[in-house]
Amino acid sequence: MNAPDLHVTPLVWGITLVVMVAVLLADLLIIGRRPHEPSIKESTIWVSIYVGLAVLFGLGLWWTSGATFAGEFYAGWLTEYSLSIDNLFVFVIIMTRFMVPRHLQQEVLLVGIILALVMRGGFIAAGSALISQFSWVFYIFGAFLVYTAINFARQGEPDEDDFKENVIIRWVRRAVPVSRDFDGAKITTTDSAGKRLFTPMLIVMIAIGTTDLIFALDSIPAIFGVTKEPYLVFTANVFALMGLRQLYFLLGGLLDRLVYLNIGLAFVLGFIGVKLVLEALAGNNLPFINGGEHIGWAPHIPIWLSLTVILGTLSVATVASLVKSSRDKKRDRELTPVG
């Protein structure tokens, strides 16, 4: 709770934002010039580049600001990256449900990423302001993460039957005329009579945007559980979301094989939630808890332990998922009659 702050100058913030916007513009230009479904090779190259940049950024933090802040960045990035992968399950369902043509899915994903960055930026600013004024907000964040972890563990991976159109989508369907077919990536089109209609792309964008909002509510408290530095929270989110478009095409059918990812994420979120509550107890100033005094027995969980738990849990969940999927596939082959 009393750790030194990371000093980030306005110049560094400005450079970070300029680089982020430049990357997004490059993505837009690439997609605008050549809409296509990325190959496995292309997706692998870009995902590797983004992951490599995140690793280099953490090493740069280590060199300039020390191992603690680098560890906080890595822990936050891994947590947000894992939650972003979980987003992909819902994105796949949305694409399937609205029958988005494969070559248009890149544009949908990029818009979703931009919306997620904007929403998370707002939540980061609000969360930082709350934390700086009210330390007791850690109790709320911690309890929310534990609640979310329990829901993750109970629900398992979502499937298409779980997707329900929210009230905003239903209202838009009633309020505006929507065509039956897509017209490229356009939001509007004209029918044979010259009437202006919205395309299903509008509904897809709304579905992606509202999904991003829900996931932001989970992810921002989670990362504040491993670092209180707004710059690290923001950059960890940026690196987690950059490359998500390519990761979507790279993983493809592999998403269905990550059967234990939700259990792993549930454990990670539960761990971070408990960590936040313990930190709130250690710095307690609420008058109805221990007379407003700090609670001395509440342990401080160091960042190296948080990073070990997060990385270890996600590694075990991934390996266990692949092993189970491989065994299930082998069993299905053995049960399938030959000829």
mmCIF file of C-alpha atoms in Angstrom:
data_model
loop_
_atom_site.group_PDB
_atom_site.id
_atom_site.type_symbol
_atom_site.label_atom_id
_atom_site.label_comp_id
_atom_site.label_asym_id
_atom_site.label_seq_id
_atom_site.Cartn_x
_atom_site.Cartn_y
_atom_site.Cartn_z
ATOM 1 C CA MET A 1 0.000 0.000 0.000
ATOM 2 C CA ASN A 2 2.909 2.344 0.655
ATOM 3 C CA ALA A 3 4.970 1.382 -2.389
ATOM 4 C CA PRO A 4 6.589 4.243 -4.331
ATOM 5 C CA ASP A 5 4.646 5.645 -7.268
ATOM 6 C CA LEU A 6 5.722 5.251 -10.871
ATOM 7 C CA HIS A 7 6.591 8.701 -12.177
ATOM 8 C CA VAL A 8 5.320 9.083 -15.742
ATOM 9 C CA THR A 9 5.778 12.443 -17.412
ATOM 10 C CA PRO A 10 3.159 13.996 -19.731
ATOM 11 C CA LEU A 11 5.645 13.474 -22.569
ATOM 12 C CA VAL A 12 5.725 9.705 -21.964
ATOM 13 C CA TRP A 13 1.927 9.616 -21.831
ATOM 14 C CA GLY A 14 1.791 11.585 -25.078
ATOM 15 C CA ILE A 15 4.253 9.281 -26.855
ATOM 16 C CA THR A 16 2.310 6.220 -25.658
ATOM 17 C CA LEU A 17 -0.988 7.575 -26.979
ATOM 18 C CA VAL A 18 0.557 8.626 -30.312
ATOM 19 C CA VAL A 19 2.080 5.156 -30.818
ATOM 20 C CA MET A 20 -1.223 3.476 -29.923
ATOM 21 C CA VAL A 21 -3.162 5.622 -32.409
ATOM 22 C CA ALA A 22 -0.519 4.984 -35.080
ATOM 23 C CA VAL A 23 -0.855 1.207 -34.645
ATOM 24 C CA LEU A 24 -4.651 1.433 -34.872
ATOM 25 C CA LEU A 25 -4.427 3.567 -38.012
ATOM 26 C CA ALA A 26 -1.993 1.086 -39.563
ATOM 27 C CA ASP A 27 -4.473 -1.697 -38.823
ATOM 28 C CA LEU A 28 -7.280 0.322 -40.418
ATOM 29 C CA LEU A 29 -5.189 1.007 -43.532
ATOM 30 C CA ILE A 30 -4.225 -2.658 -43.899
ATOM 31 C CA ILE A 31 -7.824 -3.815 -43.609
ATOM 32 C CA GLY A 32 -9.177 -0.976 -45.767
ATOM 33 C CA ARG A 33 -6.697 -1.684 -48.535
ATOM 34 C CA ARG A 34 -7.094 -5.442 -48.569
ATOM 35 C CA PRO A 35 -10.076 -6.927 -46.666
ATOM 36 C CA HIS A 36 -9.325 -10.623 -46.237
ATOM 37 C CA GLU A 37 -9.202 -13.532 -43.847
ATOM 38 C CA PRO A 38 -5.637 -13.661 -42.462
ATOM 39 C CA SER A 39 -3.714 -16.879 -42.993
ATOM 40 C CA ILE A 40 -2.284 -18.851 -40.075
ATOM 41 C CA LYS A 41 1.203 -17.659 -41.043
ATOM 42 C CA GLU A 42 0.184 -13.997 -41.190
ATOM 43 C CA SER A 43 -1.702 -14.222 -37.884
ATOM 44 C CA THR A 44 1.207 -16.003 -36.184
ATOM 45 C CA ILE A 45 3.661 -13.326 -37.299
ATOM 46 C CA TRP A 46 1.512 -10.451 -36.032
ATOM 47 C CA VAL A 47 0.619 -12.127 -32.714
ATOM 48 C CA SER A 48 4.318 -12.857 -32.168
ATOM 49 C CA ILE A 49 5.162 -9.218 -32.890
ATOM 50 C CA TYR A 50 2.607 -7.899 -30.395
ATOM 51 C CA VAL A 51 3.617 -10.374 -27.699
ATOM 52 C CA GLY A 52 7.280 -9.542 -28.331
ATOM 53 C CA LEU A 53 6.543 -5.815 -27.996
ATOM 54 C CA ALA A 54 4.800 -6.424 -24.663
ATOM 55 C CA VAL A 55 7.779 -8.408 -23.391
ATOM 56 C CA LEU A 56 10.191 -5.674 -24.545
ATOM 57 C CA PHE A 57 8.028 -3.000 -22.926
ATOM 58 C CA GLY A 58 8.194 -4.878 -19.621
ATOM 59 C CA LEU A 59 11.976 -5.193 -19.931
ATOM 60 C CA GLY A 60 12.149 -1.455 -20.608
ATOM 61 C CA LEU A 61 10.186 -0.835 -17.415
ATOM 62 C CA TRP A 62 12.586 -3.123 -15.553
ATOM 63 C CA TRP A 63 15.546 -1.141 -16.827
ATOM 64 C CA THR A 64 14.070 2.321 -16.178
ATOM 65 C CA SER A 65 11.863 1.784 -13.120
ATOM 66 C CA GLY A 66 12.826 -1.502 -11.479
ATOM 67 C CA ALA A 67 11.657 -5.094 -11.249
ATOM 68 C CA THR A 68 8.546 -4.346 -9.165
ATOM 69 C CA PHE A 69 6.853 -2.189 -11.779
ATOM 70 C CA ALA A 70 7.918 -4.581 -14.547
ATOM 71 C CA GLY A 71 6.381 -7.462 -12.576
ATOM 72 C CA GLU A 72 3.172 -5.491 -12.100
ATOM 73 C CA PHE A 73 2.981 -4.825 -15.834
ATOM 74 C CA TYR A 74 3.536 -8.489 -16.727
ATOM 75 C CA ALA A 75 0.966 -9.673 -14.167
ATOM 76 C CA GLY A 76 -1.582 -7.147 -15.425
ATOM 77 C CA TRP A 77 -0.868 -7.917 -19.077
ATOM 78 C CA LEU A 78 -1.223 -11.687 -18.560
ATOM 79 C CA THR A 79 -4.489 -11.219 -16.688
ATOM 80 C CA GLU A 80 -5.943 -8.872 -19.294
ATOM 81 C CA TYR A 81 -4.662 -10.999 -22.181
ATOM 82 C CA SER A 82 -6.340 -14.074 -20.727
ATOM 83 C CA LEU A 83 -9.603 -12.201 -20.218
ATOM 84 C CA SER A 84 -9.322 -10.890 -23.786
ATOM 85 C CA ILE A 85 -8.996 -14.458 -25.050
ATOM 86 C CA ASP A 86 -12.185 -15.241 -23.146
ATOM 87 C CA ASN A 87 -13.778 -12.333 -25.059
ATOM 88 C CA LEU A 88 -13.023 -14.232 -28.252
ATOM 89 C CA PHE A 89 -15.465 -16.988 -27.284
ATOM 90 C CA VAL A 90 -18.259 -14.404 -27.244
ATOM 91 C CA PHE A 91 -16.999 -12.766 -30.448
ATOM 92 C CA VAL A 92 -17.142 -16.148 -32.201
ATOM 93 C CA ILE A 93 -20.733 -16.604 -31.001
ATOM 94 C CA ILE A 94 -21.715 -13.115 -32.210
ATOM 95 C CA MET A 95 -20.097 -13.665 -35.626
ATOM 96 C CA THR A 96 -21.851 -17.021 -35.976
ATOM 97 C CA ARG A 97 -25.204 -15.780 -34.705
ATOM 98 C CA PHE A 98 -25.334 -12.858 -37.159
ATOM 99 C CA MET A 99 -23.675 -14.820 -39.979
ATOM 100 C CA VAL A 100 -20.935 -12.244 -40.540
ATOM 101 C CA PRO A 101 -19.007 -13.138 -43.729
ATOM 102 C CA ARG A 102 -15.517 -14.363 -42.888
ATOM 103 C CA HIS A 103 -13.723 -11.661 -44.905
ATOM 104 C CA LEU A 104 -15.622 -8.920 -43.003
ATOM 105 C CA GLN A 105 -14.832 -10.233 -39.545
ATOM 106 C CA GLN A 106 -11.510 -8.387 -39.393
ATOM 107 C CA GLU A 107 -13.270 -5.024 -39.558
ATOM 108 C CA VAL A 108 -15.787 -6.035 -36.918
ATOM 109 C CA LEU A 109 -12.999 -7.141 -34.605
ATOM 110 C CA LEU A 110 -11.002 -3.945 -35.124
ATOM 111 C CA VAL A 111 -14.020 -1.797 -34.282
ATOM 112 C CA GLY A 112 -14.576 -3.971 -31.223
ATOM 113 C CA ILE A 113 -10.978 -3.447 -30.132
ATOM 114 C CA ILE A 114 -11.227 0.327 -30.574
ATOM 115 C CA LEU A 115 -14.464 0.401 -28.564
ATOM 116 C CA ALA A 116 -12.848 -1.723 -25.854
ATOM 117 C CA LEU A 117 -9.859 0.630 -25.628
ATOM 118 C CA VAL A 118 -12.126 3.674 -25.318
ATOM 119 C CA MET A 119 -14.346 2.050 -22.698
ATOM 120 C CA ARG A 120 -11.449 0.696 -20.678
ATOM 121 C CA GLY A 121 -9.736 4.069 -20.852
ATOM 122 C CA GLY A 122 -12.804 5.632 -19.268
ATOM 123 C CA PHE A 123 -13.026 2.952 -16.596
ATOM 124 C CA ILE A 124 -9.300 3.282 -15.838
ATOM 125 C CA ALA A 125 -9.664 7.026 -15.319
ATOM 126 C CA ALA A 126 -12.716 6.531 -13.108
ATOM 127 C CA GLY A 127 -11.068 3.707 -11.153
ATOM 128 C CA SER A 128 -7.893 5.728 -10.558
ATOM 129 C CA ALA A 129 -9.927 8.687 -9.302
ATOM 130 C CA LEU A 130 -11.906 6.472 -6.930
ATOM 131 C CA ILE A 131 -8.809 4.720 -5.583
ATOM 132 C CA SER A 132 -6.981 7.995 -4.966
ATOM 133 C CA GLN A 133 -9.919 9.338 -2.940
ATOM 134 C CA PHE A 134 -11.416 6.248 -1.311
ATOM 135 C CA SER A 135 -9.181 3.332 -0.335
ATOM 136 C CA TRP A 136 -12.249 1.370 0.759
ATOM 137 C CA VAL A 137 -13.157 0.887 -2.917
ATOM 138 C CA PHE A 138 -10.760 -2.106 -2.783
ATOM 139 C CA TYR A 139 -13.379 -3.922 -0.706
ATOM 140 C CA ILE A 140 -15.910 -3.418 -3.520
ATOM 141 C CA PHE A 141 -13.461 -4.408 -6.260
ATOM 142 C CA GLY A 142 -12.370 -7.477 -4.310
ATOM 143 C CA ALA A 143 -15.904 -8.655 -3.564
ATOM 144 C CA PHE A 144 -16.923 -8.076 -7.195
ATOM 145 C CA LEU A 145 -13.999 -10.162 -8.473
ATOM 146 C CA VAL A 146 -14.782 -13.033 -6.090
ATOM 147 C CA TYR A 147 -18.416 -12.913 -7.252
ATOM 148 C CA THR A 148 -17.279 -12.884 -10.898
ATOM 149 C CA ALA A 149 -14.913 -15.799 -10.243
ATOM 150 C CA ILE A 150 -17.758 -17.880 -8.827
ATOM 151 C CA ASN A 151 -19.887 -17.135 -11.895
ATOM 152 C CA PHE A 152 -17.002 -18.041 -14.219
ATOM 153 C CA ALA A 153 -16.557 -21.379 -12.464
ATOM 154 C CA ARG A 154 -20.279 -22.169 -12.556
ATOM 155 C CA GLN A 155 -21.078 -21.164 -16.118
ATOM 156 C CA GLY A 156 -18.233 -22.737 -18.079
ATOM 157 C CA GLU A 157 -17.553 -21.649 -21.638
ATOM 158 C CA PRO A 158 -20.451 -19.852 -23.349
ATOM 159 C CA ASP A 159 -22.101 -21.374 -26.389
ATOM 160 C CA GLU A 160 -24.440 -19.983 -29.007
ATOM 161 C CA ASP A 161 -27.554 -20.935 -27.037
ATOM 162 C CA ASP A 162 -26.345 -18.732 -24.153
ATOM 163 C CA PHE A 163 -26.301 -15.587 -26.297
ATOM 164 C CA LYS A 164 -29.376 -13.420 -25.817
ATOM 165 C CA GLU A 165 -29.948 -10.152 -27.630
ATOM 166 C CA ASN A 166 -29.832 -7.377 -25.062
ATOM 167 C CA VAL A 167 -32.375 -4.592 -24.684
ATOM 168 C CA ILE A 168 -30.354 -2.176 -26.853
ATOM 169 C CA ILE A 169 -30.230 -4.596 -29.791
ATOM 170 C CA ARG A 170 -33.934 -5.365 -29.479
ATOM 171 C CA TRP A 171 -34.766 -1.637 -29.398
ATOM 172 C CA VAL A 172 -32.647 -0.932 -32.494
ATOM 173 C CA ARG A 173 -34.344 -3.753 -34.394
ATOM 174 C CA ARG A 174 -37.733 -2.214 -33.609
ATOM 175 C CA ALA A 175 -36.730 1.438 -34.098
ATOM 176 C CA VAL A 176 -34.751 1.344 -37.355
ATOM 177 C CA PRO A 177 -35.179 -0.498 -40.664
ATOM 178 C CA VAL A 178 -32.523 -3.207 -41.065
ATOM 179 C CA SER A 179 -31.770 -5.033 -44.301
ATOM 180 C CA ARG A 180 -31.532 -8.805 -44.479
ATOM 181 C CA ASP A 181 -28.087 -8.899 -46.098
ATOM 182 C CA PHE A 182 -24.685 -7.309 -45.505
ATOM 183 C CA ASP A 183 -23.351 -4.740 -47.950
ATOM 184 C CA GLY A 184 -19.639 -5.169 -47.392
ATOM 185 C CA ALA A 185 -18.627 -3.408 -44.179
ATOM 186 C CA LYS A 186 -21.145 -0.605 -44.691
ATOM 187 C CA ILE A 187 -23.512 0.390 -41.900
ATOM 188 C CA THR A 188 -26.179 1.600 -44.342
ATOM 189 C CA THR A 189 -27.361 0.500 -47.770
ATOM 190 C CA THR A 190 -30.232 1.092 -50.196
ATOM 191 C CA ASP A 191 -32.803 -1.441 -51.319
ATOM 192 C CA SER A 192 -34.132 -1.937 -54.857
ATOM 193 C CA ALA A 193 -36.661 0.879 -54.303
ATOM 194 C CA GLY A 194 -33.930 3.307 -53.249
ATOM 195 C CA LYS A 195 -34.942 3.260 -49.584
ATOM 196 C CA ARG A 196 -32.085 3.810 -47.107
ATOM 197 C CA LEU A 197 -31.675 0.892 -44.676
ATOM 198 C CA PHE A 198 -29.230 -0.057 -41.968
ATOM 199 C CA THR A 199 -27.331 -3.300 -42.551
ATOM 200 C CA PRO A 200 -26.904 -6.142 -40.043
ATOM 201 C CA MET A 201 -23.409 -4.717 -39.483
ATOM 202 C CA LEU A 202 -24.998 -2.087 -37.196
ATOM 203 C CA ILE A 203 -26.501 -4.815 -34.993
ATOM 204 C CA VAL A 204 -23.177 -6.672 -34.911
ATOM 205 C CA MET A 205 -21.315 -3.505 -33.859
ATOM 206 C CA ILE A 206 -23.811 -2.880 -31.065
ATOM 207 C CA ALA A 207 -23.472 -6.497 -29.892
ATOM 208 C CA ILE A 208 -19.669 -6.223 -29.882
ATOM 209 C CA GLY A 209 -19.754 -2.843 -28.113
ATOM 210 C CA THR A 210 -22.078 -3.944 -25.326
ATOM 211 C CA THR A 211 -20.015 -7.116 -24.876
ATOM 212 C CA ASP A 212 -16.887 -4.962 -24.527
ATOM 213 C CA LEU A 213 -18.647 -2.916 -21.857
ATOM 214 C CA ILE A 214 -19.491 -6.011 -19.816
ATOM 215 C CA PHE A 215 -15.955 -7.377 -20.063
ATOM 216 C CA ALA A 216 -14.483 -3.996 -19.096
ATOM 217 C CA LEU A 217 -16.446 -4.194 -15.848
ATOM 218 C CA ASP A 218 -14.595 -7.455 -15.069
ATOM 219 C CA SER A 219 -11.147 -6.624 -16.364
ATOM 220 C CA ILE A 220 -10.522 -3.200 -14.825
ATOM 221 C CA PRO A 221 -11.024 -4.257 -11.177
ATOM 222 C CA ALA A 222 -8.878 -7.314 -11.931
ATOM 223 C CA ILE A 223 -5.872 -5.333 -13.108
ATOM 224 C CA PHE A 224 -6.184 -2.793 -10.282
ATOM 225 C CA GLY A 225 -5.693 -5.838 -8.077
ATOM 226 C CA VAL A 226 -2.112 -6.241 -9.324
ATOM 227 C CA THR A 227 -1.105 -2.609 -9.889
ATOM 228 C CA LYS A 228 -2.480 0.769 -8.845
ATOM 229 C CA GLU A 229 -0.458 2.682 -11.439
ATOM 230 C CA PRO A 230 -2.787 4.131 -14.128
ATOM 231 C CA TYR A 231 -0.002 4.032 -16.736
ATOM 232 C CA LEU A 232 0.623 0.320 -16.166
ATOM 233 C CA VAL A 233 -3.112 -0.405 -16.114
ATOM 234 C CA PHE A 234 -3.553 1.407 -19.430
ATOM 235 C CA THR A 235 -0.529 -0.055 -21.222
ATOM 236 C CA ALA A 236 -1.317 -3.587 -20.024
ATOM 237 C CA ASN A 237 -4.799 -3.220 -21.534
ATOM 238 C CA VAL A 238 -3.409 -1.800 -24.773
ATOM 239 C CA PHE A 239 -0.943 -4.654 -25.213
ATOM 240 C CA ALA A 240 -3.633 -7.197 -24.311
ATOM 241 C CA LEU A 241 -6.018 -5.865 -26.963
ATOM 242 C CA MET A 242 -3.472 -5.185 -29.717
ATOM 243 C CA GLY A 243 -3.152 -8.301 -31.813
ATOM 244 C CA LEU A 244 -6.475 -9.681 -30.579
ATOM 245 C CA ARG A 245 -7.793 -9.488 -34.142
ATOM 246 C CA GLN A 246 -5.005 -11.711 -35.442
ATOM 247 C CA LEU A 247 -5.277 -13.997 -32.409
ATOM 248 C CA TYR A 248 -8.927 -14.581 -33.283
ATOM 249 C CA PHE A 249 -7.960 -16.086 -36.639
ATOM 250 C CA LEU A 250 -4.881 -17.850 -35.273
ATOM 251 C CA LEU A 251 -6.703 -19.745 -32.557
ATOM 252 C CA GLY A 252 -9.702 -20.593 -34.729
ATOM 253 C CA GLY A 253 -10.967 -23.997 -33.659
ATOM 254 C CA LEU A 254 -8.468 -24.093 -30.797
ATOM 255 C CA LEU A 255 -10.845 -21.935 -28.746
ATOM 256 C CA ASP A 256 -13.186 -24.906 -28.459
ATOM 257 C CA ARG A 257 -10.336 -26.947 -26.986
ATOM 258 C CA LEU A 258 -9.612 -24.532 -24.119
ATOM 259 C CA VAL A 259 -12.231 -26.234 -21.973
ATOM 260 C CA TYR A 260 -10.603 -25.342 -18.645
ATOM 261 C CA LEU A 261 -9.816 -21.696 -19.441
ATOM 262 C CA ASN A 262 -12.820 -20.420 -17.509
ATOM 263 C CA ILE A 263 -11.814 -22.445 -14.457
ATOM 264 C CA GLY A 264 -8.302 -21.014 -14.664
ATOM 265 C CA LEU A 265 -9.657 -17.486 -15.064
ATOM 266 C CA ALA A 266 -12.036 -18.058 -12.155
ATOM 267 C CA PHE A 267 -9.107 -19.018 -9.919
ATOM 268 C CA VAL A 268 -7.061 -16.008 -11.056
ATOM 269 C CA LEU A 269 -9.928 -13.572 -10.506
ATOM 270 C CA GLY A 270 -10.702 -15.131 -7.129
ATOM 271 C CA PHE A 271 -7.042 -14.863 -6.107
ATOM 272 C CA ILE A 272 -6.866 -11.201 -7.144
ATOM 273 C CA GLY A 273 -10.169 -10.502 -5.393
ATOM 274 C CA VAL A 274 -8.883 -11.962 -2.125
ATOM 275 C CA LYS A 275 -5.622 -10.030 -2.595
ATOM 276 C CA LEU A 276 -7.570 -6.780 -2.932
ATOM 277 C CA VAL A 277 -9.625 -7.464 0.186
ATOM 278 C CA LEU A 278 -6.460 -8.249 2.173
ATOM 279 C CA GLU A 279 -4.868 -5.000 0.991
ATOM 280 C CA ALA A 280 -8.025 -3.116 1.939
ATOM 281 C CA LEU A 281 -7.894 -4.678 5.420
ATOM 282 C CA ALA A 282 -4.213 -3.800 5.801
ATOM 283 C CA GLY A 283 -4.948 -0.152 5.024
ATOM 284 C CA ASN A 284 -8.421 -0.100 6.563
ATOM 285 C CA ASN A 285 -9.923 3.215 7.627
ATOM 286 C CA LEU A 286 -13.610 2.294 7.711
ATOM 287 C CA PRO A 287 -14.905 3.067 11.217
ATOM 288 C CA PHE A 288 -17.163 -0.003 11.417
ATOM 289 C CA ILE A 289 -14.245 -2.400 10.745
ATOM 290 C CA ASN A 290 -11.747 -2.795 13.600
ATOM 291 C CA GLY A 291 -12.668 0.661 14.870
ATOM 292 C CA GLY A 292 -11.235 2.291 11.746
ATOM 293 C CA GLU A 293 -7.744 0.958 12.463
ATOM 294 C CA HIS A 294 -5.429 -0.963 10.126
ATOM 295 C CA ILE A 295 -5.574 -4.733 10.509
ATOM 296 C CA GLY A 296 -2.066 -5.933 11.208
ATOM 297 C CA TRP A 297 -2.580 -9.626 10.490
ATOM 298 C CA ALA A 298 -3.640 -9.002 6.855
ATOM 299 C CA PRO A 299 -0.648 -10.176 4.767
ATOM 300 C CA HIS A 300 0.828 -8.317 1.817
ATOM 301 C CA ILE A 301 1.016 -10.527 -1.269
ATOM 302 C CA PRO A 302 4.163 -9.560 -3.219
ATOM 303 C CA ILE A 303 4.021 -9.045 -6.956
ATOM 304 C CA TRP A 304 6.351 -11.988 -7.659
ATOM 305 C CA LEU A 305 3.860 -14.306 -5.966
ATOM 306 C CA SER A 306 0.934 -12.781 -7.873
ATOM 307 C CA LEU A 307 2.800 -13.188 -11.163
ATOM 308 C CA THR A 308 3.694 -16.807 -10.307
ATOM 309 C CA VAL A 309 0.096 -17.680 -9.419
ATOM 310 C CA ILE A 310 -1.322 -16.027 -12.553
ATOM 311 C CA LEU A 311 1.212 -17.540 -14.953
ATOM 312 C CA GLY A 312 1.121 -20.953 -13.271
ATOM 313 C CA THR A 313 -2.678 -21.151 -13.200
ATOM 314 C CA LEU A 314 -3.099 -20.141 -16.829
ATOM 315 C CA SER A 315 -0.365 -22.564 -17.925
ATOM 316 C CA VAL A 316 -1.955 -25.468 -16.046
ATOM 317 C CA ALA A 317 -5.426 -24.602 -17.399
ATOM 318 C CA THR A 318 -4.122 -24.455 -20.985
ATOM 319 C CA VAL A 319 -2.135 -27.702 -20.788
ATOM 320 C CA ALA A 320 -4.971 -29.540 -19.019
ATOM 321 C CA SER A 321 -7.432 -28.289 -21.654
ATOM 322 C CA LEU A 322 -5.293 -29.496 -24.547
ATOM 323 C CA VAL A 323 -4.681 -32.862 -22.886
ATOM 324 C CA LYS A 324 -8.400 -33.390 -22.263
ATOM 325 C CA SER A 325 -9.326 -32.321 -25.796
ATOM 326 C CA SER A 326 -6.720 -34.690 -27.235
ATOM 327 C CA ARG A 327 -8.036 -37.589 -25.136
ATOM 328 C CA ASP A 328 -11.640 -36.819 -26.073
ATOM 329 C CA LYS A 329 -10.719 -36.694 -29.757
ATOM 330 C CA LYS A 330 -8.878 -40.016 -29.483
ATOM 331 C CA ARG A 331 -11.832 -41.602 -27.663
ATOM 332 C CA ASP A 332 -14.263 -40.350 -30.309
ATOM 333 C CA ARG A 333 -12.105 -41.892 -33.050
ATOM 334 C CA GLU A 334 -12.046 -45.220 -31.213
ATOM 335 C CA LEU A 335 -15.845 -45.181 -30.763
ATOM 336 C CA THR A 336 -16.515 -44.271 -34.389
ATOM 337 C CA PRO A 337 -17.250 -47.431 -36.376
ATOM 338 C CA VAL A 338 -14.919 -48.034 -39.311
ATOM 339 C CA GLY A 339 -16.573 -48.140 -42.720
#
